[in-house]
Amino acid sequence: MSAEIQYEIDEQRAAERRRAYVNRDLPLLSDYDDGVDLGWDDLPTPPPPGGPQ
């Protein structure tokens, strides 16, 4: 009986960890700036699909 109870407790803890992971509040990456410019903003914008070439 003790093994079954420990299994249920472990399952509940794992479920709580999964919920905490899914519900975590992360900062937006668009607000992140480390000061390094990789030049990606300088690339030309590709034409839309099916548009003029």
Short mmCIF file of N, CA and C in Angstrom, two decimals:
data_model
loop_
_atom_site.label_atom_id
_atom_site.label_comp_id
_atom_site.label_asym_id
_atom_site.label_seq_id
_atom_site.Cartn_x
_atom_site.Cartn_y
_atom_site.Cartn_z
N MET A 1 0.83 -1.20 0.00
CA MET A 1 0.00 0.00 0.00
C MET A 1 0.87 1.26 0.00
N SER A 2 1.98 1.22 0.68
CA SER A 2 2.86 2.37 0.77
C SER A 2 3.42 2.75 -0.60
N ALA A 3 3.75 1.76 -1.43
CA ALA A 3 4.29 2.03 -2.76
C ALA A 3 3.24 2.72 -3.63
N GLU A 4 1.99 2.32 -3.49
CA GLU A 4 0.91 2.94 -4.26
C GLU A 4 0.72 4.40 -3.85
N ILE A 5 0.76 4.66 -2.57
CA ILE A 5 0.61 6.03 -2.08
C ILE A 5 1.78 6.89 -2.55
N GLN A 6 3.01 6.35 -2.47
CA GLN A 6 4.17 7.10 -2.92
C GLN A 6 4.08 7.38 -4.42
N TYR A 7 3.56 6.42 -5.18
CA TYR A 7 3.39 6.61 -6.62
C TYR A 7 2.40 7.75 -6.90
N GLU A 8 1.30 7.78 -6.15
CA GLU A 8 0.31 8.85 -6.33
C GLU A 8 0.90 10.21 -5.98
N ILE A 9 1.68 10.26 -4.90
CA ILE A 9 2.31 11.52 -4.50
C ILE A 9 3.29 11.97 -5.59
N ASP A 10 4.08 11.05 -6.11
CA ASP A 10 5.03 11.38 -7.18
C ASP A 10 4.31 11.88 -8.42
N GLU A 11 3.20 11.25 -8.76
CA GLU A 11 2.42 11.67 -9.92
C GLU A 11 1.85 13.07 -9.73
N GLN A 12 1.36 13.36 -8.52
CA GLN A 12 0.83 14.69 -8.23
C GLN A 12 1.91 15.75 -8.32
N ARG A 13 3.08 15.44 -7.80
CA ARG A 13 4.20 16.39 -7.87
C ARG A 13 4.62 16.62 -9.32
N ALA A 14 4.67 15.55 -10.10
CA ALA A 14 5.04 15.69 -11.51
C ALA A 14 4.01 16.54 -12.25
N ALA A 15 2.73 16.33 -11.95
CA ALA A 15 1.68 17.13 -12.58
C ALA A 15 1.80 18.60 -12.18
N GLU A 16 2.13 18.86 -10.93
CA GLU A 16 2.32 20.24 -10.47
C GLU A 16 3.50 20.89 -11.17
N ARG A 17 4.59 20.14 -11.36
CA ARG A 17 5.76 20.68 -12.06
C ARG A 17 5.43 20.97 -13.52
N ARG A 18 4.65 20.08 -14.15
CA ARG A 18 4.25 20.32 -15.55
C ARG A 18 3.38 21.57 -15.65
N ARG A 19 2.42 21.73 -14.74
CA ARG A 19 1.56 22.93 -14.75
C ARG A 19 2.38 24.19 -14.54
N ALA A 20 3.32 24.15 -13.60
CA ALA A 20 4.16 25.31 -13.33
C ALA A 20 5.01 25.65 -14.55
N TYR A 21 5.49 24.63 -15.26
CA TYR A 21 6.30 24.86 -16.46
C TYR A 21 5.46 25.48 -17.57
N VAL A 22 4.26 24.97 -17.77
CA VAL A 22 3.40 25.47 -18.83
C VAL A 22 2.92 26.88 -18.52
N ASN A 23 2.64 27.16 -17.26
CA ASN A 23 2.08 28.45 -16.87
C ASN A 23 3.14 29.50 -16.52
N ARG A 24 4.42 29.19 -16.73
CA ARG A 24 5.47 30.14 -16.33
C ARG A 24 5.33 31.44 -17.11
N ASP A 25 5.72 32.51 -16.49
CA ASP A 25 5.62 33.83 -17.08
C ASP A 25 7.00 34.22 -17.60
N LEU A 26 7.14 34.23 -18.92
CA LEU A 26 8.43 34.54 -19.54
C LEU A 26 8.40 35.93 -20.14
N PRO A 27 9.52 36.62 -20.10
CA PRO A 27 9.57 37.94 -20.74
C PRO A 27 9.51 37.79 -22.27
N LEU A 28 9.00 38.80 -22.93
CA LEU A 28 8.94 38.77 -24.38
C LEU A 28 10.34 38.89 -24.95
N LEU A 29 10.66 38.06 -25.93
CA LEU A 29 11.97 38.13 -26.55
C LEU A 29 12.13 39.42 -27.34
N SER A 30 11.03 40.01 -27.81
CA SER A 30 11.13 41.25 -28.57
C SER A 30 11.62 42.40 -27.69
N ASP A 31 11.49 42.27 -26.37
CA ASP A 31 11.96 43.31 -25.46
C ASP A 31 13.41 43.09 -25.04
N TYR A 32 14.00 41.99 -25.46
CA TYR A 32 15.37 41.66 -25.06
C TYR A 32 16.36 42.31 -26.01
N ASP A 33 17.35 42.99 -25.44
CA ASP A 33 18.39 43.61 -26.25
C ASP A 33 19.71 43.44 -25.51
N ASP A 34 20.61 42.67 -26.09
CA ASP A 34 21.91 42.47 -25.46
C ASP A 34 22.97 43.42 -26.02
N GLY A 35 22.56 44.30 -26.94
CA GLY A 35 23.48 45.28 -27.47
C GLY A 35 24.29 44.79 -28.66
N VAL A 36 24.14 43.53 -29.05
CA VAL A 36 24.88 42.98 -30.18
C VAL A 36 24.04 43.12 -31.44
N ASP A 37 24.59 43.72 -32.47
CA ASP A 37 23.88 43.88 -33.73
C ASP A 37 24.40 42.85 -34.73
N LEU A 38 23.55 41.93 -35.11
CA LEU A 38 23.94 40.90 -36.06
C LEU A 38 23.66 41.31 -37.50
N GLY A 39 23.06 42.48 -37.68
CA GLY A 39 22.81 42.96 -39.03
C GLY A 39 21.56 42.41 -39.67
N TRP A 40 20.76 41.68 -38.92
CA TRP A 40 19.57 41.09 -39.52
C TRP A 40 18.55 42.14 -39.93
N ASP A 41 18.54 43.26 -39.24
CA ASP A 41 17.60 44.33 -39.58
C ASP A 41 17.95 44.98 -40.91
N ASP A 42 19.19 44.82 -41.36
CA ASP A 42 19.65 45.44 -42.60
C ASP A 42 19.32 44.63 -43.83
N LEU A 43 18.85 43.40 -43.66
CA LEU A 43 18.55 42.54 -44.81
C LEU A 43 17.32 43.06 -45.54
N PRO A 44 17.29 42.95 -46.88
CA PRO A 44 16.11 43.41 -47.62
C PRO A 44 14.90 42.53 -47.32
N THR A 45 13.74 43.11 -47.35
CA THR A 45 12.51 42.38 -47.10
C THR A 45 12.18 41.55 -48.34
N PRO A 46 11.95 40.26 -48.18
CA PRO A 46 11.61 39.43 -49.36
C PRO A 46 10.23 39.79 -49.88
N PRO A 47 10.02 39.64 -51.20
CA PRO A 47 8.70 39.94 -51.75
C PRO A 47 7.67 38.94 -51.24
N PRO A 48 6.41 39.34 -51.18
CA PRO A 48 5.37 38.40 -50.74
C PRO A 48 5.22 37.27 -51.76
N PRO A 49 4.77 36.11 -51.31
CA PRO A 49 4.57 34.99 -52.25
C PRO A 49 3.57 35.36 -53.33
N GLY A 50 3.91 35.03 -54.55
CA GLY A 50 3.03 35.30 -55.67
C GLY A 50 3.10 36.74 -56.16
N GLY A 51 3.91 37.53 -55.51
CA GLY A 51 4.05 38.94 -55.90
C GLY A 51 5.05 39.10 -57.03
N PRO A 52 5.30 40.34 -57.42
CA PRO A 52 6.28 40.57 -58.50
C PRO A 52 7.67 40.16 -58.05
N GLN A 53 8.42 39.65 -58.96
CA GLN A 53 9.78 39.18 -58.67
C GLN A 53 10.76 40.26 -58.89
#
